[in-house]
Short mmCIF file of C-alpha atoms in Angstrom, two decimals:
data_model
loop_
_atom_site.label_atom_id
_atom_site.label_comp_id
_atom_site.label_asym_id
_atom_site.label_seq_id
_atom_site.Cartn_x
_atom_site.Cartn_y
_atom_site.Cartn_z
CA MET G 1 -1.72 -0.23 -24.97
CA SER G 2 -3.37 -1.04 -28.30
CA GLY G 3 -6.78 0.57 -28.62
CA LEU G 4 -6.75 2.29 -25.22
CA LYS G 5 -8.22 5.77 -24.90
CA VAL G 6 -8.33 8.04 -21.87
CA GLU G 7 -11.04 10.40 -20.65
CA ILE G 8 -10.44 12.73 -17.69
CA VAL G 9 -13.54 13.17 -15.51
CA GLY G 10 -14.44 14.48 -12.10
CA VAL G 11 -14.67 11.88 -9.35
CA ASP G 12 -18.37 12.64 -8.91
CA ALA G 13 -18.94 11.75 -12.59
CA LEU G 14 -18.23 8.06 -11.97
CA THR G 15 -21.35 5.91 -12.01
CA PRO G 16 -22.35 3.13 -9.60
CA ASP G 17 -21.28 0.67 -12.31
CA ASP G 18 -17.86 2.35 -12.48
CA TRP G 19 -17.40 2.05 -8.73
CA ALA G 20 -18.51 -1.58 -8.77
CA LEU G 21 -16.01 -2.36 -11.55
CA TRP G 22 -13.28 -0.54 -9.63
CA ALA G 23 -14.00 -2.56 -6.47
CA SER G 24 -14.07 -5.87 -8.34
CA ILE G 25 -10.72 -5.16 -10.04
CA GLN G 26 -9.09 -4.07 -6.81
CA ALA G 27 -10.29 -7.16 -4.98
CA ALA G 28 -9.08 -9.51 -7.73
CA GLU G 29 -5.56 -8.12 -8.29
CA PRO G 30 -3.02 -9.03 -5.57
CA ASP G 31 -0.72 -6.08 -6.35
CA LEU G 32 -3.61 -3.64 -5.76
CA ILE G 33 -4.27 -4.91 -2.26
CA SER G 34 -3.19 -1.70 -0.48
CA PRO G 35 -5.96 0.42 1.07
CA TYR G 36 -4.79 3.29 -1.17
CA PHE G 37 -6.35 1.51 -4.16
CA ARG G 38 -9.80 1.11 -2.67
CA PRO G 39 -12.68 3.16 -4.12
CA ASP G 40 -13.39 4.53 -0.63
CA PHE G 41 -9.97 6.16 -0.46
CA THR G 42 -10.50 8.00 -3.75
CA ARG G 43 -14.02 9.14 -2.82
CA ILE G 44 -12.84 10.56 0.51
CA ALA G 45 -9.62 12.07 -0.84
CA ALA G 46 -11.48 13.81 -3.67
CA GLN G 47 -13.53 15.72 -1.08
CA VAL G 48 -10.47 17.60 0.19
CA CYS G 49 -7.68 17.32 -2.41
CA PRO G 50 -7.49 20.34 -4.74
CA GLY G 51 -7.57 19.44 -8.45
CA ALA G 52 -8.93 15.90 -7.95
CA ALA G 53 -9.94 13.93 -11.06
CA VAL G 54 -9.94 10.40 -12.50
CA ALA G 55 -8.49 9.21 -15.79
CA VAL G 56 -10.84 6.56 -17.17
CA PHE G 57 -9.17 4.05 -19.52
CA ARG G 58 -11.41 2.55 -22.20
CA ARG G 59 -10.99 0.09 -25.00
CA GLY G 60 -13.77 0.89 -27.43
CA THR G 61 -16.87 1.33 -25.26
CA GLU G 62 -15.56 -0.89 -22.45
CA THR G 63 -14.10 0.72 -19.33
CA VAL G 64 -10.98 -1.20 -18.27
CA GLY G 65 -9.21 1.00 -15.72
CA PHE G 66 -9.00 4.11 -13.57
CA PHE G 67 -6.20 6.41 -12.43
CA PRO G 68 -7.18 8.83 -9.62
CA HIS G 69 -4.98 11.91 -9.73
CA GLN G 70 -4.64 15.62 -9.00
CA ARG G 71 -3.36 18.49 -11.09
CA ARG G 72 -0.95 21.22 -10.02
CA GLY G 73 -0.64 23.49 -13.03
CA GLY G 74 0.84 21.33 -15.77
CA THR G 75 1.81 18.53 -13.39
CA MET G 76 -0.26 15.39 -12.91
CA GLN G 77 0.27 13.51 -9.64
CA PRO G 78 -1.43 10.58 -7.89
CA LEU G 79 -4.46 11.66 -5.91
CA ALA G 80 -3.58 12.72 -2.36
CA ALA G 81 0.16 13.01 -3.08
CA PRO G 82 2.41 13.31 -1.12
CA MET G 83 0.30 11.21 1.27
CA ASN G 84 -0.25 8.34 -1.17
CA ASP G 85 2.45 5.69 -0.70
CA TYR G 86 1.10 3.40 -3.44
CA HIS G 87 -0.56 4.40 -6.69
CA GLY G 88 -1.06 3.35 -10.26
CA ILE G 89 -3.79 2.32 -12.67
CA ILE G 90 -6.60 0.27 -11.19
CA ALA G 91 -6.96 -2.28 -13.98
CA ARG G 92 -6.59 -5.99 -14.48
CA THR G 93 -3.03 -7.01 -15.26
CA VAL G 94 -3.89 -7.92 -18.87
CA ASP G 95 -5.40 -4.46 -19.45
CA ARG G 96 -2.93 -2.37 -17.47
CA PRO G 97 -0.51 -0.17 -19.44
CA SER G 98 3.03 0.25 -18.18
CA LEU G 99 4.14 3.52 -16.62
CA ASP G 100 5.83 4.49 -19.88
CA GLU G 101 2.67 3.77 -21.87
CA ALA G 102 0.43 5.48 -19.31
CA ALA G 103 2.50 8.67 -19.54
CA VAL G 104 1.85 8.80 -23.30
CA LEU G 105 -1.88 8.13 -22.87
CA LEU G 106 -2.33 10.64 -20.05
CA ASN G 107 -0.49 13.26 -22.14
CA ALA G 108 0.31 15.55 -19.21
CA PRO G 109 3.15 18.06 -19.60
CA ARG G 110 4.65 16.46 -16.49
CA LEU G 111 3.74 13.21 -14.68
CA THR G 112 5.24 12.70 -11.22
CA VAL G 113 4.94 9.39 -9.34
CA GLY G 114 6.73 8.12 -6.27
CA GLY G 115 5.23 4.70 -5.56
CA TRP G 116 3.94 3.43 -8.91
CA VAL G 117 2.68 -0.15 -8.81
CA GLY G 118 3.05 -1.91 -12.14
CA ASP G 119 5.46 -2.35 -15.02
CA GLY G 120 7.70 0.43 -16.25
CA GLU G 121 11.17 1.20 -17.52
CA VAL G 122 11.32 4.94 -16.89
CA GLY G 123 12.55 6.30 -13.56
CA GLN G 124 14.02 4.13 -10.82
CA SER G 125 12.94 1.30 -8.53
CA ARG G 126 12.28 1.85 -4.84
CA ARG G 127 11.57 -0.72 -2.17
CA THR G 128 8.83 -0.75 0.44
CA VAL G 129 8.97 -3.18 3.34
CA GLN G 130 6.39 -5.16 5.27
CA VAL G 131 5.92 -7.50 8.19
CA GLN G 132 4.03 -10.65 7.28
CA LEU G 133 2.63 -12.39 10.35
CA PRO G 134 2.38 -16.13 9.72
CA ASP G 135 -1.31 -16.99 10.31
CA CYS G 136 -1.65 -13.59 12.04
CA ASP G 137 0.57 -15.00 14.79
CA TYR G 138 2.63 -12.20 16.33
CA ASP G 139 4.42 -14.52 18.75
CA ALA G 140 5.75 -16.68 15.90
CA TRP G 141 7.02 -13.59 14.07
CA TYR G 142 8.65 -12.21 17.22
CA ALA G 143 10.35 -15.50 18.06
CA GLU G 144 11.91 -15.69 14.59
CA ARG G 145 12.97 -12.03 14.55
CA ARG G 146 14.42 -12.20 18.07
CA LYS G 147 16.45 -15.25 17.11
CA THR G 148 17.72 -13.58 13.93
CA HIS G 149 18.36 -10.15 15.46
CA ALA G 150 18.86 -10.93 19.13
CA LYS G 151 20.83 -7.82 20.06
CA PHE G 152 18.26 -5.41 18.60
CA PHE G 153 15.23 -6.96 20.27
CA LYS G 154 16.96 -7.51 23.62
CA ASP G 155 17.76 -3.79 23.53
CA LYS G 156 14.06 -2.98 22.99
CA GLU G 157 13.09 -5.23 25.90
CA ARG G 158 15.54 -3.30 28.09
CA ALA G 159 14.12 -0.02 26.79
CA ARG G 160 10.63 -1.13 27.79
CA ARG G 161 11.77 -2.00 31.31
CA SER G 162 13.65 1.29 31.58
CA MET G 163 10.66 3.38 30.54
CA GLU G 164 8.36 1.56 32.94
CA ALA G 165 10.84 2.05 35.77
CA GLU G 166 11.13 5.76 35.00
CA LEU G 167 7.54 6.69 34.13
CA GLY G 168 5.26 3.87 35.21
CA PRO G 169 3.45 0.91 33.61
CA ILE G 170 3.14 0.91 29.81
CA ARG G 171 -0.33 0.85 28.32
CA VAL G 172 -1.13 0.66 24.58
CA GLU G 173 -4.49 1.28 22.94
CA ARG G 174 -5.36 0.92 19.25
CA GLY G 175 -8.45 1.69 17.18
CA LEU G 176 -8.64 5.22 18.62
CA ARG G 177 -10.63 7.80 16.64
CA ASP G 178 -10.24 10.90 18.78
CA PRO G 179 -9.83 14.05 16.60
CA GLY G 180 -8.00 15.78 19.44
CA LEU G 181 -5.44 12.99 19.58
CA LEU G 182 -4.90 13.32 15.84
CA ASP G 183 -4.36 17.05 16.23
CA GLN G 184 -1.67 16.29 18.84
CA LEU G 185 0.06 13.95 16.41
CA ILE G 186 -0.08 16.51 13.59
CA ALA G 187 1.47 19.12 15.90
CA LEU G 188 4.20 16.64 16.81
CA LYS G 189 4.91 15.91 13.14
CA ARG G 190 5.02 19.62 12.25
CA ASP G 191 7.58 20.18 15.00
CA GLN G 192 9.61 17.27 13.61
CA TYR G 193 9.53 18.77 10.09
CA ARG G 194 10.78 22.10 11.46
CA ARG G 195 13.61 20.45 13.40
CA THR G 196 14.77 18.31 10.47
CA GLY G 197 14.38 20.92 7.73
CA ARG G 198 11.75 18.95 5.82
CA HIS G 199 8.78 20.58 4.14
CA ASP G 200 5.79 20.86 6.49
CA ILE G 201 3.19 18.86 4.59
CA PHE G 202 0.48 19.85 7.05
CA ALA G 203 0.89 23.62 6.64
CA CYS G 204 -1.40 23.61 3.58
CA GLY G 205 -4.45 22.40 5.54
CA TRP G 206 -6.01 19.88 3.16
CA THR G 207 -3.60 17.11 4.16
CA ALA G 208 -4.74 17.27 7.80
CA ASP G 209 -8.36 17.38 6.61
CA LEU G 210 -7.75 14.13 4.70
CA LEU G 211 -6.57 12.31 7.81
CA HIS G 212 -9.56 13.58 9.79
CA ARG G 213 -12.04 12.58 7.05
CA LEU G 214 -10.59 9.09 6.75
CA MET G 215 -10.67 8.59 10.51
CA ALA G 216 -14.28 9.76 10.71
CA GLN G 217 -15.52 6.97 8.42
CA PRO G 218 -17.74 4.35 10.08
CA GLU G 219 -16.38 0.91 10.92
CA GLY G 220 -16.15 -1.63 8.13
CA GLY G 221 -14.33 -1.56 4.80
CA LEU G 222 -11.62 1.06 4.65
CA GLY G 223 -10.68 2.37 8.05
CA ALA G 224 -8.21 4.73 9.68
CA SER G 225 -7.40 4.97 13.35
CA MET G 226 -4.70 5.77 15.86
CA ALA G 227 -2.73 3.86 18.43
CA GLY G 228 -1.13 5.37 21.50
CA LEU G 229 1.46 4.31 24.06
CA TRP G 230 1.28 5.66 27.59
CA ALA G 231 3.87 5.15 30.32
CA GLY G 232 2.25 5.96 33.62
CA ASP G 233 -0.02 8.87 32.76
CA ARG G 234 2.24 10.26 30.01
CA LEU G 235 1.44 9.84 26.32
CA CYS G 236 4.81 8.93 24.79
CA ALA G 237 4.08 7.83 21.22
CA MET G 238 1.25 7.87 18.66
CA GLU G 239 0.73 6.39 15.24
CA TYR G 240 -1.92 6.98 12.58
CA SER G 241 -2.63 3.99 10.34
CA MET G 242 -4.99 2.96 7.56
CA HIS G 243 -6.40 -0.55 7.31
CA ALA G 244 -8.69 -2.70 5.21
CA GLY G 245 -9.18 -6.45 4.90
CA ASP G 246 -6.10 -8.05 6.46
CA GLN G 247 -3.83 -5.13 5.48
CA TYR G 248 -2.55 -2.61 8.04
CA HIS G 249 -0.60 0.36 6.72
CA PHE G 250 1.45 2.28 9.28
CA TRP G 251 1.30 5.88 8.07
CA PHE G 252 2.25 8.69 10.46
CA PRO G 253 4.23 7.86 13.61
CA GLY G 254 5.30 10.33 16.25
CA TYR G 255 6.92 10.20 19.67
CA LEU G 256 8.30 12.58 22.28
CA PRO G 257 11.89 13.39 21.20
CA GLU G 258 13.12 13.53 24.79
CA LEU G 259 12.21 9.83 25.19
CA ALA G 260 14.05 8.66 22.07
CA ARG G 261 16.46 6.63 24.19
CA CYS G 262 13.52 4.37 25.16
CA SER G 263 12.33 3.81 21.55
CA PRO G 264 8.65 4.48 22.37
CA GLY G 265 7.67 4.55 18.68
CA ILE G 266 9.20 1.13 18.04
CA LEU G 267 7.54 -0.32 21.14
CA LEU G 268 4.21 1.11 20.00
CA SER G 269 4.54 -0.51 16.56
CA MET G 270 5.36 -3.86 18.16
CA ASP G 271 2.40 -3.77 20.53
CA THR G 272 0.09 -2.55 17.77
CA MET G 273 1.08 -5.52 15.59
CA GLN G 274 0.45 -7.90 18.47
CA MET G 275 -3.03 -6.49 19.09
CA ALA G 276 -3.98 -6.09 15.43
CA GLY G 277 -2.66 -9.56 14.56
CA ALA G 278 -5.02 -10.99 17.16
CA ALA G 279 -7.82 -9.07 15.40
CA GLY G 280 -7.03 -10.73 12.03
CA TYR G 281 -4.53 -8.42 10.36
CA ARG G 282 -1.77 -10.27 8.54
CA THR G 283 0.33 -7.70 6.64
CA PHE G 284 1.78 -4.58 8.26
CA ASP G 285 3.19 -2.18 5.70
CA PHE G 286 5.95 0.17 6.87
CA GLY G 287 6.24 2.07 3.59
CA PHE G 288 9.62 2.93 2.11
CA GLU G 289 12.76 1.44 3.58
CA GLY G 290 15.16 3.84 5.27
CA GLU G 291 14.69 3.99 9.03
CA HIS G 292 17.14 1.58 10.61
CA TYR G 293 14.65 -0.42 12.67
CA LYS G 294 12.75 -1.58 9.58
CA LYS G 295 15.50 -3.99 8.56
CA TYR G 296 15.08 -5.80 11.86
CA PHE G 297 11.28 -5.86 11.68
CA CYS G 298 10.41 -6.59 8.08
CA ASN G 299 10.39 -9.97 6.37
CA ALA G 300 8.76 -9.00 3.05
CA GLU G 301 9.18 -6.35 0.37
CA ARG G 302 7.52 -4.75 -2.65
CA TRP G 303 9.10 -2.84 -5.51
CA VAL G 304 7.57 0.33 -6.96
CA ARG G 305 8.75 2.96 -9.40
CA GLU G 306 9.60 6.61 -8.87
CA ALA G 307 9.72 8.87 -11.92
CA VAL G 308 9.23 12.34 -13.28
CA ILE G 309 8.18 12.09 -16.91
CA LEU G 310 8.18 15.21 -19.08
CA ARG G 311 7.00 15.60 -22.63
CA PRO G 312 10.04 15.52 -24.92
CA GLY G 313 11.46 19.00 -25.39
CA LEU G 314 13.91 21.60 -24.22
CA GLY G 315 12.99 21.39 -20.53
CA ALA G 316 13.89 17.74 -20.22
CA SER G 317 17.07 18.13 -22.30
CA VAL G 318 18.36 21.07 -20.26
CA SER G 319 17.66 19.20 -17.02
CA GLN G 320 19.66 16.14 -18.11
CA ALA G 321 22.52 18.29 -19.40
CA ALA G 322 22.75 20.17 -16.09
CA VAL G 323 22.86 16.93 -14.12
CA GLY G 324 25.58 15.58 -16.40
CA MET G 325 27.73 18.67 -15.86
CA LEU G 326 27.33 18.42 -12.09
CA ASN G 327 28.27 14.76 -12.18
CA VAL G 328 31.50 15.52 -14.05
CA ALA G 329 32.35 18.33 -11.68
CA GLY G 330 31.36 16.61 -8.45
CA SER G 331 31.94 12.87 -8.83
CA GLY G 332 28.27 11.90 -8.83
CA ARG G 333 26.93 14.79 -6.79
CA GLY G 334 24.68 15.92 -9.63
CA GLU G 335 22.55 12.76 -9.53
CA ARG G 336 22.38 12.79 -5.73
CA LEU G 337 21.39 16.43 -5.74
CA ARG G 338 18.73 15.84 -8.36
CA ASN G 339 17.17 12.94 -6.43
CA SER G 340 17.09 14.90 -3.19
CA VAL G 341 15.65 18.05 -4.72
CA ARG G 342 13.17 16.09 -6.85
CA ARG G 343 11.63 14.33 -3.85
CA ARG G 344 11.44 17.51 -1.84
CA TRP G 345 9.93 19.38 -4.76
CA ALA G 346 7.36 16.64 -5.41
CA ALA G 347 6.08 17.03 -1.84
CA ILE G 348 6.02 20.82 -2.07
CA GLU G 349 4.24 20.86 -5.42
CA ALA G 350 1.66 18.34 -4.22
CA CYS G 351 0.85 20.15 -0.98
CA GLU G 352 0.96 23.78 -2.06
CA VAL G 353 -1.62 25.03 -4.53
CA THR G 354 -0.40 28.62 -5.04
CA PRO G 355 2.73 29.67 -6.97
CA MET G 356 3.99 31.80 -4.07
CA ALA G 357 3.78 28.94 -1.57
CA ARG G 358 5.54 26.60 -3.99
CA ALA G 359 8.28 29.16 -4.60
CA ARG G 360 8.97 29.56 -0.89
CA GLY G 361 9.10 25.82 -0.44
CA ALA G 362 11.40 25.36 -3.44
CA VAL G 363 13.98 27.81 -2.12
CA ALA G 364 14.06 26.10 1.28
CA ALA G 365 14.28 22.65 -0.32
CA ALA G 366 17.16 23.61 -2.61
CA GLN G 367 19.13 25.07 0.30
CA ALA G 368 18.58 21.97 2.45
CA ALA G 369 19.50 19.59 -0.38
CA LEU G 370 22.69 21.47 -1.21
CA ALA G 371 23.74 21.42 2.44
CA LYS G 372 23.03 17.70 2.70
CA VAL G 373 24.92 16.80 -0.46
CA SER G 374 27.94 18.93 0.45
CA ARG G 375 28.46 17.41 3.90
CA PRO G 376 30.15 14.15 2.80
CA SER G 377 32.71 15.99 0.65
CA HIS G 378 33.76 18.14 3.64
CA ALA G 379 34.13 15.01 5.76
#
């Protein structure tokens, strides 16, 4: 961190030389390989994300790094949060400050990150999972996975036969850029958020605009597109993904709930990997672990950091004291409650740009988190 200074500028203030440096760093650093780190993503996201800016890291007169972000009051978040699965400082490893050091340099009252790539001690580690296709060979991957997890994949083969028998032949298309199809997926996701009690990240508007803008980009470089699975003439599952180089990031999946027994979303992911592997894609990123099927699919992992970093003071002290009291009273429930509420709040704060909208979301999130945490104790 020695000698580093930070200047906060608008995205449109970056020069062609800045963008060229950014691209060269991103291409040279293996841990910045995700499409989220590409200059194109920041340029497009800045067009729709409220409060977009870039922290430029300099040592003397030399620019050494960039951190695209957005502001929500006193909170600094990665640009396009909560949509941004990976984030951090775009800098060469030798020049890159840790998360702890970056928080000091950025000097925000509150820094919230959920998928920080790079060193750090503050916060906690989280795992993301990937499928690595050997030599882009889907068949080799499937043969190994089916041997290792025979029951799971035999079940999916039966599900495919069952859906075809019930609805008709299965057809999968990828590389779709139909805005109407994306609107259908967004409507499906919003219904899912309502049913599961999660915050509707598309209610704010700008998040949907981001997906549309990314998908509207011409072929080449950073891309975004959709895949769809039809059985007979019925659209059963859709998935929105972002891709660049040999990286394919599955982003927003959706399927018809009444067909859950046939696993149409899982079948779509499998067929998409087969088709995209043949087109030269090697790594398929499924984001954070959690959904059960990912443990059967994925053969690689990455570790990132999640943290909320506050300036030292009363706010942070009171928060820690409250969690400690809840832990004593509820055998660990305080920490679980804090993690659940923190993640829900991070999404609400990122999406909603008015105090009233954030307040409504916070009340709903707190109620849902309390209900979730209390269920195991009743059992």
